[in-house]
Structure formats: C-alpha cells, structure tokens
Amino acid sequence: MKSSDAAAVGAFVSEDAVAIREVQHFAYCPHRWGLIHIGCDWRENAFVNRAKLMHERVDGGQAAALRGCIVERSVQVYNDAWGLFGVLDALELKPTAKGAFVSKYAKRFSMTVIEYKPSKPRSEHALFADRMQLLAQKICADHVFETDCAACFFYGDIRKRTSVIFEEADRKALQKILLAIAECRAENSIPPPRKSELCSGCSMKDICLPKAGGRSCEND
C-alpha cells in the first residue's frame, strides 16, 4: 500500500532480515536457494517466465474497487521480530466496523493477503513452499497493520481462490527455515542438492550439479 499506512520498509529492515521470496526458495529446495542467494546464479525457464508474467500484471495494477472491497497492489510489509520483509501481490480490504484503521481511506477494514500463482501445485512439497511464503506474508502484514489478516492463493489456471488456515506447526516450520537460512548465510555455504520430483521442472537444473556439495561462493 503506497501510503503512510505501509511505512518505508528500508528504514526498519536490518541487514540480517530475510526477504519473503527467500522463504519460498528455501522451502522449495535449499540447494536452489543457495545457488540463487549465495552463489548469485539465476536461470529462467517456461515455468518461471509464466509466473513472472502473471506477477508483472498483478503488481503493475493500481488499487481498485471490486465487489465492495478495495484491492491494493504491491504492498510493502515487514516484521522485525521475525526478521522478514517483502512485498504482497495484493491486499484485499473489506469495510467493517471492527477492522484495522487505514488512514488512506479513513475507514476500518478486514484484510486478506492474496498470493497469485499461475497454477495449483501438483506436488505436496511445492505446496508446502508456497504455504511458507504465504505465512511469511501474513506475519508481516499482521505486524504492519496490527490485525489478523486472512490469507489465500489465487490460482490462474482455475481462476479460483483457495483460503489457507495456518497452525502452530506451520509457524514452527517457518522458524526452522529462517534459522537454516541464517546458518547458511553465516557459513557462506550452499546446502547440498537433494534429488526429488521437483528437479525436472527446476530452472536451475543445468547448473545444479557443478555447484553441488554446499561449497561457498568464494570457491566458485
């Protein structure tokens, strides 16, 4: 939300903070995360480009009214306690007497964090990675707006929303991911590869094995 309600993230985020997109990368594949964020490598394929195009359309839009709600795009959020920061695809604001006050509109709203995905994951592991990303977004939005946001995915292939309810186990899983990221950063190391069903569609597969073994980027 490009207003005083979403404070400038850079003024609050420490150098050790983790970008929300890193959470999804690490949960999907720690080795892939390492290649991108430690080894400074990046490759794109059809799957990546499809998601990229979808997010460009969503993020590039302006705030809009839809079915009695306001949808804000590219909302900057953070949470110092969790050491997280990032940008929401969209935040839906529904007018309500007991919701969070938004000075931009001088009204109170209940809020829903919306993460857009081109298609619904077929793998439970991929779905877990997306859940961790959405949880990190919700934790940050809850902090910035001092409320308890709902959260959902919007899948482009079926053009439907899927609401997500998080449990304590999800929060513990996210904490574990953040601790693992902190350890890898401190050691400047890339986690070793783990062969899985996700490898065939990974954009990094052609450079995965040459950097296997968790070597630091100083040795590349």
Short mmCIF file of C-alpha atoms in Angstrom, two decimals:
data_model
loop_
_atom_site.label_atom_id
_atom_site.label_comp_id
_atom_site.label_asym_id
_atom_site.label_seq_id
_atom_site.Cartn_x
_atom_site.Cartn_y
_atom_site.Cartn_z
CA MET A 1 0.00 0.00 0.00
CA LYS A 2 1.73 3.11 -1.20
CA SER A 3 0.71 5.34 1.70
CA SER A 4 1.70 6.25 5.24
CA ASP A 5 -0.02 3.06 6.45
CA ALA A 6 2.77 0.91 4.99
CA ALA A 7 5.91 2.57 6.32
CA ALA A 8 9.04 2.62 4.17
CA VAL A 9 10.40 -0.86 4.69
CA GLY A 10 14.04 0.07 4.21
CA ALA A 11 14.01 2.24 7.33
CA PHE A 12 13.10 -0.72 9.53
CA VAL A 13 14.66 -3.84 7.98
CA SER A 14 18.06 -4.95 9.26
CA GLU A 15 20.83 -6.34 7.06
CA ASP A 16 20.13 -9.80 8.51
CA ALA A 17 16.45 -9.75 7.54
CA VAL A 18 15.19 -12.38 5.10
CA ALA A 19 13.19 -11.47 2.01
CA ILE A 20 9.89 -13.31 1.85
CA ARG A 21 10.77 -14.70 -1.60
CA GLU A 22 13.79 -16.41 0.01
CA VAL A 23 11.47 -18.36 2.29
CA GLN A 24 9.71 -19.89 -0.72
CA HIS A 25 13.03 -20.60 -2.46
CA PHE A 26 14.50 -22.36 0.59
CA ALA A 27 11.35 -24.35 1.39
CA TYR A 28 11.16 -25.48 -2.24
CA CYS A 29 14.82 -26.55 -2.39
CA PRO A 30 17.64 -25.41 -0.06
CA HIS A 31 20.22 -26.07 -2.78
CA ARG A 32 18.30 -23.93 -5.28
CA TRP A 33 18.10 -21.19 -2.64
CA GLY A 34 21.87 -21.41 -2.17
CA LEU A 35 22.62 -21.20 -5.88
CA ILE A 36 20.47 -18.06 -6.13
CA HIS A 37 21.21 -16.23 -2.88
CA ILE A 38 24.74 -17.43 -2.04
CA GLY A 39 26.12 -18.35 -5.45
CA CYS A 40 24.41 -15.39 -7.16
CA ASP A 41 23.18 -17.55 -10.06
CA TRP A 42 19.85 -17.38 -11.85
CA ARG A 43 18.23 -19.18 -14.76
CA GLU A 44 14.73 -18.94 -16.18
CA ASN A 45 12.52 -21.47 -17.91
CA ALA A 46 8.92 -21.59 -19.14
CA PHE A 47 7.55 -22.10 -15.62
CA VAL A 48 9.50 -19.16 -14.21
CA ASN A 49 8.54 -16.90 -17.10
CA ARG A 50 4.87 -17.79 -16.74
CA ALA A 51 4.89 -16.86 -13.06
CA LYS A 52 6.90 -13.73 -13.84
CA LEU A 53 4.40 -12.51 -16.41
CA MET A 54 1.49 -13.12 -14.06
CA HIS A 55 3.13 -11.18 -11.23
CA GLU A 56 4.02 -8.31 -13.55
CA ARG A 57 0.35 -7.96 -14.48
CA VAL A 58 -0.79 -8.15 -10.86
CA ASP A 59 1.91 -5.97 -9.33
CA GLY A 60 1.67 -3.35 -12.06
CA GLY A 61 -2.00 -2.69 -11.43
CA GLN A 62 -3.43 0.19 -9.43
CA ALA A 63 -5.64 -0.03 -6.36
CA ALA A 64 -9.15 -0.95 -7.48
CA ALA A 65 -12.64 -1.43 -6.08
CA LEU A 66 -14.04 -4.92 -6.56
CA ARG A 67 -17.33 -6.29 -5.20
CA GLY A 68 -17.43 -3.78 -2.37
CA CYS A 69 -13.76 -4.29 -1.47
CA ILE A 70 -10.59 -2.37 -2.22
CA VAL A 71 -7.63 -4.31 -3.64
CA GLU A 72 -4.20 -2.76 -3.10
CA ARG A 73 -1.24 -3.98 -5.19
CA SER A 74 2.46 -4.36 -4.37
CA VAL A 75 2.07 -3.73 -0.65
CA GLN A 76 5.39 -3.41 1.22
CA VAL A 77 5.43 -5.20 4.58
CA TYR A 78 7.91 -6.28 7.25
CA ASN A 79 8.16 -7.82 10.71
CA ASP A 80 11.24 -7.02 12.80
CA ALA A 81 10.58 -9.73 15.37
CA TRP A 82 10.64 -12.40 12.68
CA GLY A 83 13.35 -10.70 10.61
CA LEU A 84 11.21 -10.71 7.48
CA PHE A 85 10.34 -8.20 4.77
CA GLY A 86 8.85 -8.21 1.30
CA VAL A 87 6.01 -7.23 -0.98
CA LEU A 88 2.49 -8.65 -1.13
CA ASP A 89 0.98 -9.30 -4.54
CA ALA A 90 -2.33 -7.93 -3.32
CA LEU A 91 -4.13 -6.99 -0.11
CA GLU A 92 -7.91 -7.00 -0.14
CA LEU A 93 -9.63 -4.53 2.19
CA LYS A 94 -13.24 -5.22 3.16
CA PRO A 95 -15.04 -2.45 5.09
CA THR A 96 -16.01 -3.45 8.63
CA ALA A 97 -16.66 -1.60 11.87
CA LYS A 98 -14.13 -3.64 13.88
CA GLY A 99 -11.25 -3.95 11.44
CA ALA A 100 -7.86 -2.25 11.15
CA PHE A 101 -7.94 1.51 10.58
CA VAL A 102 -6.37 2.64 7.31
CA SER A 103 -5.71 6.37 7.27
CA LYS A 104 -5.54 6.49 3.47
CA TYR A 105 -9.26 5.76 3.37
CA ALA A 106 -10.17 6.92 6.91
CA LYS A 107 -12.05 3.65 7.41
CA ARG A 108 -11.67 0.27 9.10
CA PHE A 109 -11.20 -2.92 7.11
CA SER A 110 -10.76 -6.65 7.50
CA MET A 111 -7.81 -7.72 5.36
CA THR A 112 -6.92 -10.67 3.17
CA VAL A 113 -3.42 -11.33 1.84
CA ILE A 114 -3.59 -12.70 -1.72
CA GLU A 115 -0.68 -14.54 -3.33
CA TYR A 116 -1.08 -15.16 -7.06
CA LYS A 117 0.16 -18.40 -8.62
CA PRO A 118 -0.13 -19.37 -12.30
CA SER A 119 -1.27 -22.90 -11.40
CA LYS A 120 -2.10 -25.07 -8.43
CA PRO A 121 0.92 -27.17 -7.36
CA ARG A 122 0.72 -30.88 -8.11
CA SER A 123 3.40 -31.68 -5.53
CA GLU A 124 2.81 -31.50 -1.79
CA HIS A 125 6.37 -30.26 -1.33
CA ALA A 126 5.82 -27.39 -3.74
CA LEU A 127 2.56 -26.57 -1.97
CA PHE A 128 4.45 -26.52 1.35
CA ALA A 129 6.92 -23.99 -0.06
CA ASP A 130 4.05 -21.77 -1.20
CA ARG A 131 2.37 -22.08 2.22
CA MET A 132 5.55 -20.93 3.94
CA GLN A 133 5.73 -17.94 1.59
CA LEU A 134 2.11 -17.02 2.30
CA LEU A 135 2.59 -17.44 6.05
CA ALA A 136 5.60 -15.10 5.95
CA GLN A 137 3.47 -12.56 4.08
CA LYS A 138 0.65 -12.83 6.61
CA ILE A 139 3.02 -12.46 9.58
CA CYS A 140 4.41 -9.26 8.06
CA ALA A 141 1.00 -7.86 7.11
CA ASP A 142 -0.36 -8.64 10.59
CA HIS A 143 2.51 -6.64 12.08
CA VAL A 144 2.27 -3.62 9.77
CA PHE A 145 -1.50 -3.25 10.03
CA GLU A 146 -1.86 -4.52 13.62
CA THR A 147 -4.57 -7.01 12.72
CA ASP A 148 -5.15 -10.68 11.97
CA CYS A 149 -5.24 -10.99 8.19
CA ALA A 150 -6.88 -13.82 6.31
CA ALA A 151 -4.73 -15.43 3.61
CA CYS A 152 -5.36 -17.15 0.30
CA PHE A 153 -3.88 -18.21 -3.01
CA PHE A 154 -5.36 -17.25 -6.36
CA TYR A 155 -4.58 -19.89 -8.98
CA GLY A 156 -4.62 -18.56 -12.53
CA ASP A 157 -5.26 -21.89 -14.26
CA ILE A 158 -8.53 -22.50 -12.42
CA ARG A 159 -9.22 -18.82 -11.65
CA LYS A 160 -10.19 -19.60 -8.08
CA ARG A 161 -9.09 -18.67 -4.61
CA THR A 162 -8.01 -21.19 -2.01
CA SER A 163 -8.14 -19.98 1.58
CA VAL A 164 -5.37 -21.09 3.93
CA ILE A 165 -5.58 -21.54 7.70
CA PHE A 166 -2.23 -21.75 9.47
CA GLU A 167 -1.49 -23.85 12.55
CA GLU A 168 1.27 -23.64 15.14
CA ALA A 169 3.12 -26.36 13.25
CA ASP A 170 3.32 -24.04 10.25
CA ARG A 171 4.89 -21.29 12.36
CA LYS A 172 7.44 -23.74 13.77
CA ALA A 173 8.28 -24.88 10.23
CA LEU A 174 8.84 -21.26 9.18
CA GLN A 175 11.06 -20.63 12.20
CA LYS A 176 13.14 -23.68 11.25
CA ILE A 177 13.55 -22.36 7.70
CA LEU A 178 14.66 -18.93 8.93
CA LEU A 179 17.21 -20.49 11.29
CA ALA A 180 18.58 -22.64 8.46
CA ILE A 181 18.88 -19.60 6.19
CA ALA A 182 20.74 -17.71 8.94
CA GLU A 183 23.18 -20.62 9.37
CA CYS A 184 23.89 -20.87 5.64
CA ARG A 185 24.46 -17.14 5.43
CA ALA A 186 26.83 -17.20 8.41
CA GLU A 187 28.84 -20.04 6.85
CA ASN A 188 28.50 -18.62 3.33
CA SER A 189 27.60 -22.12 2.20
CA ILE A 190 25.27 -23.69 -0.34
CA PRO A 191 23.24 -26.63 1.01
CA PRO A 192 23.90 -29.91 -0.84
CA PRO A 193 21.46 -30.97 -3.59
CA ARG A 194 18.62 -33.35 -2.86
CA LYS A 195 17.22 -35.21 -5.85
CA SER A 196 13.43 -35.08 -5.96
CA GLU A 197 10.46 -34.92 -8.31
CA LEU A 198 10.91 -31.14 -8.37
CA CYS A 199 14.26 -31.32 -10.20
CA SER A 200 12.83 -31.94 -13.68
CA GLY A 201 10.97 -28.63 -13.75
CA CYS A 202 13.62 -26.56 -11.96
CA SER A 203 15.12 -23.69 -13.95
CA MET A 204 18.46 -24.22 -12.19
CA LYS A 205 18.90 -27.91 -13.05
CA ASP A 206 21.56 -27.29 -15.71
CA ILE A 207 23.88 -25.60 -13.20
CA CYS A 208 22.88 -27.58 -10.13
CA LEU A 209 25.47 -30.38 -10.18
CA PRO A 210 28.55 -28.21 -10.94
CA LYS A 211 27.91 -26.37 -7.68
CA ALA A 212 26.87 -29.35 -5.60
CA GLY A 213 28.26 -30.11 -2.20
CA GLY A 214 27.47 -26.90 -0.36
CA ARG A 215 30.59 -25.04 -1.44
CA SER A 216 30.88 -21.38 -0.54
CA CYS A 217 30.63 -18.85 -3.35
CA GLU A 218 34.29 -17.96 -2.65
CA ASN A 219 35.24 -21.30 -4.18
CA ASP A 220 33.14 -20.91 -7.34
#
